[in-house]
PDB file of C-alpha atoms in Angstrom:
ATOM      1  CA  MET F   5      -7.145 -16.275  15.792  1.00 39.00           C
ATOM      2  CA  SER F   6      -5.014 -19.232  14.792  1.00 41.00           C
ATOM      3  CA  VAL F   7      -6.347 -21.893  12.444  1.00 41.00           C
ATOM      4  CA  ARG F   8      -4.684 -25.179  11.835  1.00 42.00           C
ATOM      5  CA  THR F   9      -5.866 -27.860   9.478  1.00 41.00           C
ATOM      6  CA  ASN F  10      -4.439 -31.335   9.761  1.00 46.00           C
ATOM      7  CA  ASN F  11      -5.043 -34.398   7.624  1.00 47.00           C
ATOM      8  CA  ARG F  12      -3.043 -36.989   9.565  1.00 50.00           C
ATOM      9  CA  ARG F  13      -3.997 -40.660   9.359  1.00 50.00           C
ATOM     10  CA  THR F  14      -3.142 -43.691  11.453  1.00 48.00           C
ATOM     11  CA  ARG F  15      -1.995 -46.979   9.960  1.00 47.00           C
ATOM     12  CA  ASP F  16      -0.877 -49.970  12.061  1.00 50.00           C
ATOM     13  CA  GLY F  17      -0.610 -47.720  15.112  1.00 52.00           C
ATOM     14  CA  GLU F  18       1.655 -45.192  13.339  1.00 50.00           C
ATOM     15  CA  THR F  19       0.691 -41.648  12.372  1.00 50.00           C
ATOM     16  CA  TYR F  20       1.379 -40.454   8.839  1.00 47.00           C
ATOM     17  CA  GLU F  21       0.291 -37.690   6.490  1.00 50.00           C
ATOM     18  CA  PRO F  22      -1.108 -38.445   3.026  1.00 49.00           C
ATOM     19  CA  GLU F  23       1.147 -37.582   0.105  1.00 49.00           C
ATOM     20  CA  ASN F  24       0.874 -34.026  -1.312  1.00 51.00           C
ATOM     21  CA  ARG F  25      -1.331 -32.842   1.559  1.00 49.00           C
ATOM     22  CA  HIS F  26      -0.218 -29.417   2.807  1.00 53.00           C
ATOM     23  CA  ASN F  27       0.093 -28.998   6.555  1.00 54.00           C
ATOM     24  CA  ILE F  28      -1.378 -25.519   6.799  1.00 52.00           C
ATOM     25  CA  SER F  29      -0.831 -23.184   9.695  1.00 52.00           C
ATOM     26  CA  PHE F  30      -1.639 -19.503   9.560  1.00 51.00           C
ATOM     27  CA  ASN F  31      -2.795 -16.488  11.527  1.00 51.00           C
ATOM     28  CA  TYR F  32      -5.456 -14.394   9.887  1.00 49.00           C
ATOM     29  CA  THR F  33      -7.106 -12.290  12.557  1.00 45.00           C
ATOM     30  CA  ASP F  34      -8.447  -9.803  10.023  1.00 46.00           C
ATOM     31  CA  SER F  35     -10.691 -12.492   8.594  1.00 44.00           C
ATOM     32  CA  PHE F  36     -12.688 -12.480  11.805  1.00 48.00           C
ATOM     33  CA  THR F  37     -12.346  -8.925  13.118  1.00 57.00           C
ATOM     34  CA  HIS F  38     -12.255  -6.874   9.931  1.00 76.00           C
ATOM     35  CA  THR F  39     -13.551  -7.665   6.473  1.00 85.00           C
ATOM     36  CA  VAL F  40     -12.987  -5.681   3.307  1.00 88.00           C
ATOM     37  CA  THR F  41     -15.412  -4.069   0.905  1.00 91.00           C
ATOM     38  CA  LEU F  42     -13.437  -4.375  -2.307  1.00 91.00           C
ATOM     39  CA  ASN F  43     -13.357  -1.603  -4.880  1.00 91.00           C
ATOM     40  CA  THR F  44     -11.050  -0.560  -7.698  1.00 88.00           C
ATOM     41  CA  GLU F  45      -9.007   1.585  -5.300  1.00 88.00           C
ATOM     42  CA  ASN F  46      -8.164  -1.047  -2.674  1.00 91.00           C
ATOM     43  CA  TYR F  47      -8.217  -4.212  -4.788  1.00 92.00           C
ATOM     44  CA  ASN F  48      -4.500  -4.267  -5.616  1.00 89.00           C
ATOM     45  CA  SER F  49      -3.531  -3.831  -1.970  1.00 91.00           C
ATOM     46  CA  TRP F  50      -5.922  -6.601  -0.899  1.00 94.00           C
ATOM     47  CA  LYS F  51      -4.667  -8.838  -3.715  1.00 94.00           C
ATOM     48  CA  THR F  52      -1.013  -8.391  -2.722  1.00 93.00           C
ATOM     49  CA  ASN F  53      -1.688  -9.170   0.946  1.00 93.00           C
ATOM     50  CA  MET F  54      -3.780 -12.190   0.031  1.00 94.00           C
ATOM     51  CA  LEU F  55      -1.106 -13.592  -2.290  1.00 95.00           C
ATOM     52  CA  TYR F  56       1.482 -13.289   0.499  1.00 95.00           C
ATOM     53  CA  LEU F  57      -0.806 -15.116   2.900  1.00 94.00           C
ATOM     54  CA  LEU F  58      -1.530 -17.895   0.420  1.00 95.00           C
ATOM     55  CA  ASP F  59       2.114 -18.192  -0.598  1.00 95.00           C
ATOM     56  CA  ILE F  60       3.461 -18.683   2.936  1.00 94.00           C
ATOM     57  CA  ASN F  61       0.903 -21.462   3.332  1.00 94.00           C
ATOM     58  CA  ASN F  62       1.761 -23.103  -0.015  1.00 94.00           C
ATOM     59  CA  LEU F  63      -1.681 -22.352  -1.428  1.00 96.00           C
ATOM     60  CA  VAL F  64      -0.933 -19.662  -3.995  1.00 96.00           C
ATOM     61  CA  ASP F  65      -1.002 -22.156  -6.896  1.00 96.00           C
ATOM     62  CA  TYR F  66      -4.720 -22.640  -6.326  1.00 96.00           C
ATOM     63  CA  VAL F  67      -5.461 -19.073  -7.451  1.00 96.00           C
ATOM     64  CA  ILE F  68      -2.815 -18.525 -10.131  1.00 94.00           C
ATOM     65  CA  THR F  69      -3.369 -21.864 -11.887  1.00 93.00           C
ATOM     66  CA  GLU F  70      -6.436 -24.021 -12.430  1.00 91.00           C
ATOM     67  CA  LYS F  71      -5.267 -26.936 -10.298  1.00 92.00           C
ATOM     68  CA  VAL F  72      -8.806 -28.128  -9.608  1.00 92.00           C
ATOM     69  CA  LYS F  73     -11.653 -28.247 -12.131  1.00 89.00           C
ATOM     70  CA  LYS F  74     -15.353 -28.743 -11.555  1.00 88.00           C
ATOM     71  CA  ILE F  75     -18.160 -29.497 -13.949  1.00 87.00           C
ATOM     72  CA  LYS F  76     -21.909 -29.238 -13.572  1.00 86.00           C
ATOM     73  CA  ARG F  77     -23.514 -32.615 -12.995  1.00 85.00           C
ATOM     74  CA  ASN F  78     -26.092 -32.056 -15.717  1.00 84.00           C
ATOM     75  CA  LYS F  79     -23.241 -31.930 -18.241  1.00 84.00           C
ATOM     76  CA  ILE F  80     -21.712 -35.234 -17.168  1.00 85.00           C
ATOM     77  CA  ASN F  81     -22.045 -38.145 -19.591  1.00 84.00           C
ATOM     78  CA  ASN F  82     -20.260 -40.774 -17.504  1.00 86.00           C
ATOM     79  CA  PRO F  83     -21.108 -40.275 -13.795  1.00 84.00           C
ATOM     80  CA  GLU F  84     -18.737 -43.053 -12.764  1.00 87.00           C
ATOM     81  CA  ASP F  85     -15.822 -40.898 -13.944  1.00 89.00           C
ATOM     82  CA  TYR F  86     -16.616 -38.106 -11.464  1.00 89.00           C
ATOM     83  CA  ILE F  87     -16.658 -37.392  -7.730  1.00 89.00           C
ATOM     84  CA  ILE F  88     -19.672 -35.446  -6.459  1.00 89.00           C
ATOM     85  CA  ASP F  89     -18.754 -32.318  -4.496  1.00 89.00           C
ATOM     86  CA  LYS F  90     -19.886 -32.861  -0.896  1.00 87.00           C
ATOM     87  CA  LEU F  91     -20.375 -29.125  -0.329  1.00 86.00           C
ATOM     88  CA  ASP F  92     -22.207 -28.446  -3.602  1.00 86.00           C
ATOM     89  CA  PRO F  93     -23.848 -31.567  -5.090  1.00 86.00           C
ATOM     90  CA  SER F  94     -24.695 -29.689  -8.286  1.00 85.00           C
ATOM     91  CA  VAL F  95     -21.065 -29.981  -9.401  1.00 88.00           C
ATOM     92  CA  ALA F  96     -18.465 -32.733  -9.531  1.00 89.00           C
ATOM     93  CA  TYR F  97     -14.719 -33.330  -9.842  1.00 89.00           C
ATOM     94  CA  HIS F  98     -13.148 -35.707 -12.288  1.00 88.00           C
ATOM     95  CA  LYS F  99     -12.165 -38.880 -10.458  1.00 88.00           C
ATOM     96  CA  SER F 100      -8.489 -38.213 -11.228  1.00 90.00           C
ATOM     97  CA  THR F 101      -8.610 -35.168  -8.927  1.00 91.00           C
ATOM     98  CA  LYS F 102      -6.584 -35.775  -5.769  1.00 93.00           C
ATOM     99  CA  LEU F 103      -8.294 -35.401  -2.405  1.00 92.00           C
ATOM    100  CA  PRO F 104      -5.527 -33.139  -0.972  1.00 94.00           C
ATOM    101  CA  ASP F 105      -6.026 -30.752  -3.922  1.00 95.00           C
ATOM    102  CA  ILE F 106      -9.772 -30.627  -3.276  1.00 93.00           C
ATOM    103  CA  LYS F 107      -9.205 -29.825   0.391  1.00 94.00           C
ATOM    104  CA  ASN F 108      -6.524 -27.241  -0.355  1.00 95.00           C
ATOM    105  CA  ASP F 109      -8.765 -25.590  -2.937  1.00 95.00           C
ATOM    106  CA  ASN F 110     -11.587 -25.375  -0.388  1.00 92.00           C
ATOM    107  CA  THR F 111      -9.195 -23.967   2.223  1.00 94.00           C
ATOM    108  CA  THR F 112      -7.974 -21.326  -0.230  1.00 95.00           C
ATOM    109  CA  LYS F 113     -11.520 -20.309  -1.106  1.00 92.00           C
ATOM    110  CA  TRP F 114     -12.424 -20.185   2.586  1.00 92.00           C
ATOM    111  CA  ILE F 115      -9.527 -17.797   3.300  1.00 93.00           C
ATOM    112  CA  ILE F 116     -10.570 -15.508   0.443  1.00 93.00           C
ATOM    113  CA  LEU F 117     -14.249 -15.473   1.402  1.00 91.00           C
ATOM    114  CA  ASN F 118     -13.523 -14.744   5.052  1.00 91.00           C
ATOM    115  CA  SER F 119     -11.525 -11.656   4.116  1.00 92.00           C
ATOM    116  CA  LEU F 120     -14.506 -10.115   2.308  1.00 92.00           C
ATOM    117  CA  ASN F 121     -17.579  -8.413   3.684  1.00 90.00           C
ATOM    118  CA  GLU F 122     -21.116  -9.500   2.854  1.00 89.00           C
ATOM    119  CA  GLU F 123     -21.523  -6.983   0.041  1.00 88.00           C
ATOM    120  CA  THR F 124     -18.454  -8.203  -1.840  1.00 89.00           C
ATOM    121  CA  ARG F 125     -19.303 -11.854  -1.260  1.00 88.00           C
ATOM    122  CA  LYS F 126     -22.548 -11.391  -3.187  1.00 86.00           C
ATOM    123  CA  ILE F 127     -20.463 -10.936  -6.339  1.00 85.00           C
ATOM    124  CA  ILE F 128     -19.141 -14.483  -6.125  1.00 83.00           C
ATOM    125  CA  GLU F 129     -21.986 -16.328  -4.427  1.00 75.00           C
ATOM    126  CA  ASN F 130     -23.103 -19.298  -6.517  1.00 67.00           C
ATOM    127  CA  ARG F 131     -20.664 -18.289  -9.246  1.00 63.00           C
ATOM    128  CA  GLY F 132     -17.147 -19.327  -8.309  1.00 60.00           C
ATOM    129  CA  LYS F 133     -16.878 -23.061  -7.984  1.00 82.00           C
ATOM    130  CA  THR F 134     -13.147 -23.204  -7.297  1.00 91.00           C
ATOM    131  CA  ALA F 135     -10.662 -20.856  -5.646  1.00 93.00           C
ATOM    132  CA  TYR F 136      -9.235 -20.087  -9.090  1.00 93.00           C
ATOM    133  CA  GLU F 137     -12.664 -19.123 -10.433  1.00 91.00           C
ATOM    134  CA  VAL F 138     -13.393 -16.965  -7.376  1.00 92.00           C
ATOM    135  CA  TRP F 139     -10.048 -15.224  -7.855  1.00 94.00           C
ATOM    136  CA  LYS F 140     -10.755 -14.532 -11.520  1.00 91.00           C
ATOM    137  CA  ILE F 141     -14.228 -13.149 -10.793  1.00 91.00           C
ATOM    138  CA  LEU F 142     -12.788 -10.701  -8.252  1.00 92.00           C
ATOM    139  CA  GLU F 143      -9.951  -9.765 -10.589  1.00 90.00           C
ATOM    140  CA  ASN F 144     -12.334  -9.031 -13.462  1.00 87.00           C
ATOM    141  CA  SER F 145     -14.682  -7.100 -11.171  1.00 88.00           C
ATOM    142  CA  PHE F 146     -12.165  -4.757  -9.578  1.00 89.00           C
ATOM    143  CA  THR F 147      -9.232  -4.375 -11.967  1.00 86.00           C
ATOM    144  CA  LYS F 148      -9.108  -1.037 -13.743  1.00 82.00           C
ATOM    145  CA  GLY F 149      -8.508  -0.834 -17.462  1.00 84.00           C
ATOM    146  CA  LYS F 150      -4.964  -0.184 -18.658  1.00 84.00           C
ATOM    147  CA  GLU F 151      -5.729   3.276 -20.055  1.00 87.00           C
ATOM    148  CA  GLN F 152      -7.539   4.338 -16.885  1.00 86.00           C
ATOM    149  CA  LEU F 153      -4.563   3.254 -14.783  1.00 85.00           C
ATOM    150  CA  LYS F 154      -2.151   5.146 -17.027  1.00 90.00           C
ATOM    151  CA  THR F 155      -4.216   8.322 -16.724  1.00 90.00           C
ATOM    152  CA  GLU F 156      -4.432   8.077 -12.931  1.00 89.00           C
ATOM    153  CA  LEU F 157      -0.695   7.451 -12.555  1.00 91.00           C
ATOM    154  CA  LYS F 158       0.151  10.417 -14.781  1.00 92.00           C
ATOM    155  CA  GLU F 159      -2.162  12.609 -12.700  1.00 93.00           C
ATOM    156  CA  LYS F 160      -0.303  11.498  -9.573  1.00 91.00           C
ATOM    157  CA  LEU F 161       2.975  12.578 -11.140  1.00 93.00           C
ATOM    158  CA  GLU F 162       1.534  15.957 -12.139  1.00 93.00           C
ATOM    159  CA  LYS F 163       0.272  16.619  -8.596  1.00 92.00           C
ATOM    160  CA  LEU F 164       3.417  15.491  -6.762  1.00 93.00           C
ATOM    161  CA  LYS F 165       4.830  18.006  -4.296  1.00 94.00           C
ATOM    162  CA  PHE F 166       7.942  17.417  -2.214  1.00 93.00           C
ATOM    163  CA  ASP F 167       7.454  18.108   1.488  1.00 91.00           C
ATOM    164  CA  THR F 168      10.794  19.054   3.045  1.00 88.00           C
ATOM    165  CA  SER F 169       9.786  17.287   6.266  1.00 88.00           C
ATOM    166  CA  VAL F 170       9.931  13.992   4.327  1.00 88.00           C
ATOM    167  CA  ASP F 171      13.214  12.224   3.590  1.00 91.00           C
ATOM    168  CA  ILE F 172      14.164  12.852  -0.046  1.00 92.00           C
ATOM    169  CA  ASN F 173      15.053   9.172  -0.508  1.00 92.00           C
ATOM    170  CA  ILE F 174      11.528   8.142   0.470  1.00 91.00           C
ATOM    171  CA  PHE F 175      10.079  10.708  -1.934  1.00 93.00           C
ATOM    172  CA  ILE F 176      12.253   9.458  -4.800  1.00 93.00           C
ATOM    173  CA  SER F 177      11.235   5.854  -4.070  1.00 91.00           C
ATOM    174  CA  TYR F 178       7.594   6.897  -4.321  1.00 92.00           C
ATOM    175  CA  ILE F 179       8.196   8.581  -7.695  1.00 94.00           C
ATOM    176  CA  GLU F 180      10.096   5.576  -9.029  1.00 92.00           C
ATOM    177  CA  ASN F 181       7.294   3.241  -7.952  1.00 91.00           C
ATOM    178  CA  ILE F 182       4.940   5.242 -10.172  1.00 92.00           C
ATOM    179  CA  PHE F 183       7.424   5.088 -13.054  1.00 93.00           C
ATOM    180  CA  ASP F 184       7.690   1.307 -12.579  1.00 91.00           C
ATOM    181  CA  GLU F 185       3.905   0.905 -12.612  1.00 87.00           C
ATOM    182  CA  LEU F 186       3.693   2.869 -15.847  1.00 91.00           C
ATOM    183  CA  GLU F 187       6.402   0.721 -17.411  1.00 90.00           C
ATOM    184  CA  LEU F 188       4.417  -2.396 -16.482  1.00 84.00           C
ATOM    185  CA  LEU F 189       1.566  -0.836 -18.457  1.00 84.00           C
ATOM    186  CA  ASP F 190       3.896  -0.461 -21.470  1.00 84.00           C
ATOM    187  CA  HIS F 191       4.320   3.266 -20.948  1.00 85.00           C
ATOM    188  CA  ASN F 192       8.009   4.072 -20.669  1.00 88.00           C
ATOM    189  CA  ILE F 193       8.941   7.561 -19.501  1.00 92.00           C
ATOM    190  CA  PRO F 194      12.177   9.065 -20.900  1.00 95.00           C
ATOM    191  CA  ASP F 195      14.752  10.467 -18.489  1.00 95.00           C
ATOM    192  CA  GLU F 196      14.074  14.060 -19.525  1.00 95.00           C
ATOM    193  CA  ALA F 197      10.376  13.690 -18.628  1.00 95.00           C
ATOM    194  CA  LYS F 198      11.274  12.104 -15.275  1.00 95.00           C
ATOM    195  CA  VAL F 199      13.530  15.048 -14.443  1.00 96.00           C
ATOM    196  CA  GLY F 200      10.721  17.412 -15.460  1.00 95.00           C
ATOM    197  CA  PHE F 201       8.257  15.748 -13.073  1.00 95.00           C
ATOM    198  CA  LEU F 202      10.841  15.974 -10.297  1.00 95.00           C
ATOM    199  CA  ASN F 203      11.537  19.655 -10.946  1.00 95.00           C
ATOM    200  CA  ARG F 204       7.819  20.544 -10.810  1.00 94.00           C
ATOM    201  CA  SER F 205       7.485  18.713  -7.506  1.00 94.00           C
ATOM    202  CA  LEU F 206      10.205  20.769  -5.797  1.00 94.00           C
ATOM    203  CA  PRO F 207       9.301  23.884  -3.768  1.00 92.00           C
ATOM    204  CA  GLU F 208      10.473  27.228  -5.178  1.00 91.00           C
ATOM    205  CA  ASN F 209      13.336  27.551  -2.691  1.00 88.00           C
ATOM    206  CA  LEU F 210      14.904  24.326  -4.012  1.00 90.00           C
ATOM    207  CA  ARG F 211      14.548  24.758  -7.756  1.00 90.00           C
ATOM    208  CA  TRP F 212      17.763  26.750  -7.994  1.00 91.00           C
ATOM    209  CA  ILE F 213      19.718  23.479  -7.719  1.00 92.00           C
ATOM    210  CA  ASN F 214      18.932  23.006 -11.442  1.00 92.00           C
ATOM    211  CA  VAL F 215      18.044  19.335 -11.870  1.00 94.00           C
ATOM    212  CA  PHE F 216      17.840  19.877 -15.643  1.00 94.00           C
ATOM    213  CA  GLN F 217      21.615  19.593 -15.863  1.00 94.00           C
ATOM    214  CA  PHE F 218      20.876  15.842 -15.635  1.00 95.00           C
ATOM    215  CA  ARG F 219      17.952  15.798 -18.075  1.00 92.00           C
ATOM    216  CA  ASP F 220      19.496  12.898 -19.988  1.00 94.00           C
ATOM    217  CA  ASN F 221      20.503  10.798 -16.981  1.00 96.00           C
ATOM    218  CA  TRP F 222      17.860  10.108 -14.343  1.00 95.00           C
ATOM    219  CA  LYS F 223      20.178   7.987 -12.179  1.00 94.00           C
ATOM    220  CA  ASN F 224      22.763  10.763 -11.957  1.00 96.00           C
ATOM    221  CA  CYS F 225      19.977  13.207 -11.139  1.00 95.00           C
ATOM    222  CA  ILE F 226      18.876  11.011  -8.224  1.00 94.00           C
ATOM    223  CA  THR F 227      22.442  10.713  -6.947  1.00 94.00           C
ATOM    224  CA  TYR F 228      22.808  14.493  -7.092  1.00 95.00           C
ATOM    225  CA  ILE F 229      19.587  15.523  -5.353  1.00 93.00           C
ATOM    226  CA  THR F 230      19.766  12.877  -2.624  1.00 93.00           C
ATOM    227  CA  LYS F 231      23.167  14.308  -1.767  1.00 93.00           C
ATOM    228  CA  VAL F 232      22.552  18.058  -1.965  1.00 93.00           C
ATOM    229  CA  ILE F 233      18.929  18.463  -0.844  1.00 92.00           C
ATOM    230  CA  PRO F 234      19.427  17.132   2.721  1.00 91.00           C
ATOM    231  CA  ASP F 235      22.352  19.569   3.165  1.00 90.00           C
ATOM    232  CA  ILE F 236      20.314  22.481   1.814  1.00 90.00           C
ATOM    233  CA  ILE F 237      17.337  21.690   4.043  1.00 88.00           C
ATOM    234  CA  TYR F 238      19.657  21.429   7.042  1.00 84.00           C
ATOM    235  CA  SER F 239      21.146  24.840   6.212  1.00 84.00           C
ATOM    236  CA  TYR F 240      17.677  26.380   5.847  1.00 75.00           C
ATOM    237  CA  ARG F 241      16.584  24.987   9.197  1.00 76.00           C
ATOM    238  CA  LYS F 242      19.771  26.174  10.880  1.00 70.00           C
ATOM    239  CA  GLU F 243      19.291  29.638   9.405  1.00 65.00           C
ATOM    240  CA  ASN F 244      15.655  29.724  10.559  1.00 62.00           C
ATOM    241  CA  ARG F 245      16.707  28.743  14.075  1.00 66.00           C
ATOM    242  CA  LEU F 246      19.254  31.571  14.140  1.00 54.00           C
ATOM    243  CA  LEU F 247      16.661  34.039  12.860  1.00 56.00           C
ATOM    244  CA  LYS F 248      14.271  32.946  15.583  1.00 62.00           C
ATOM    245  CA  ILE F 249      16.976  33.294  18.227  1.00 54.00           C
ATOM    246  CA  ASN F 250      17.815  36.790  16.957  1.00 58.00           C
ATOM    247  CA  SER F 251      14.136  37.700  16.906  1.00 60.00           C
ATOM    248  CA  ASP F 252      13.702  36.452  20.464  1.00 53.00           C
ATOM    249  CA  ASN F 253      16.796  38.381  21.568  1.00 52.00           C
ATOM    250  CA  LYS F 254      15.459  41.568  19.977  1.00 58.00           C
ATOM    251  CA  GLU F 255      12.155  41.125  21.789  1.00 63.00           C
ATOM    252  CA  VAL F 256      13.963  40.626  25.103  1.00 52.00           C
ATOM    253  CA  LEU F 257      16.047  43.751  24.472  1.00 55.00           C
ATOM    254  CA  ALA F 258      12.969  45.792  23.562  1.00 58.00           C
ATOM    255  CA  ALA F 259      11.157  44.628  26.706  1.00 55.00           C
ATOM    256  CA  THR F 260      14.202  45.538  28.820  1.00 57.00           C
ATOM    257  CA  ILE F 261      14.301  49.033  27.337  1.00 55.00           C
ATOM    258  CA  ARG F 262      10.567  49.493  27.926  1.00 60.00           C
ATOM    259  CA  ASN F 263      10.916  48.430  31.550  1.00 57.00           C
ATOM    260  CA  HIS F 264      13.919  50.716  32.008  1.00 54.00           C
ATOM    261  CA  LYS F 265      12.012  53.672  30.608  1.00 55.00           C
ATOM    262  CA  LYS F 266       9.060  52.830  32.798  1.00 56.00           C
ATOM    263  CA  ARG F 267      11.203  52.744  35.948  1.00 54.00           C
ATOM    264  CA  ASN F 268      12.845  56.065  35.103  1.00 56.00           C
ATOM    265  CA  GLY F 269       9.875  57.796  33.540  1.00 58.00           C
ATOM    266  CA  LYS F 270       7.921  60.672  35.105  1.00 58.00           C
ATOM    267  CA  CYS F 271       4.143  60.777  35.304  1.00 63.00           C
ATOM    268  CA  TYR F 272       2.917  64.077  33.894  1.00 56.00           C
ATOM    269  CA  ILE F 273      -0.148  63.946  36.151  1.00 63.00           C
ATOM    270  CA  CYS F 274       1.328  63.238  39.600  1.00 71.00           C
ATOM    271  CA  LYS F 275       4.822  64.467  38.688  1.00 62.00           C
ATOM    272  CA  LYS F 276       6.379  61.338  40.263  1.00 63.00           C
ATOM    273  CA  PHE F 277       9.012  59.058  38.744  1.00 57.00           C
ATOM    274  CA  GLY F 278       8.636  55.297  38.140  1.00 58.00           C
ATOM    275  CA  HIS F 279       5.558  55.175  35.966  1.00 58.00           C
ATOM    276  CA  PHE F 280       3.700  56.815  33.114  1.00 53.00           C
ATOM    277  CA  ALA F 281       0.151  58.061  32.922  1.00 54.00           C
ATOM    278  CA  TYR F 282      -2.099  56.205  30.443  1.00 52.00           C
ATOM    279  CA  VAL F 283      -5.141  57.999  29.057  1.00 47.00           C
TER     280      VAL F 283
END
């Protein structure tokens, strides 16, 4: 579904757009066909996708900065200095707030809300007054603690196993993504430890390549294994194909011999050639 918001005005027969008003055009089919139940496992993925969507529509500032502020009406001392929110009369904007910013903030919040299922929406109902506040509520609700994230990432590294059907470059990229995430959490991993994680992830028939010769230089280790492992795997596969061919040939030969013996064999019951008696 395509949604397009437009704030064009006409003055003296000519069409114009108010200053600072974003002309927003976006496709967001998932908002209407599939909503998300957020949890600590999928929040980061949802957050990344949402930031991309908001950024390409010039709306990302409304969640990463507090561009629009609201205040409860019962806390207002000078009502003439505020604009009542049409959608929620219990709150108001300061009169210095620009109309395009109000509309963009509402559009941003609408996009976020329409990506969430009913269960997740309950978390922010009647709580988030601006897109920024909604964003912060979701962030605080579904972001794991730093220590928990560190533990989970380390467990991933411990459980890593290289599947030879997967390109080694893709596997290395996956490992490095985990290292990068740990570094963002202020947990730097020395090169020797990185090489150790890699070695434990390799199957037994690949450990002879001795990655520990590069224990002090992770980059050189990567260069080495991305060069030699594909060649080794190719050799193993070629050898397995040859073994299978030889096995098939042996089976064909054995079947030929059995048939030959059968044709020339003599039945001990009827004393005729060409078959055997089976008891």
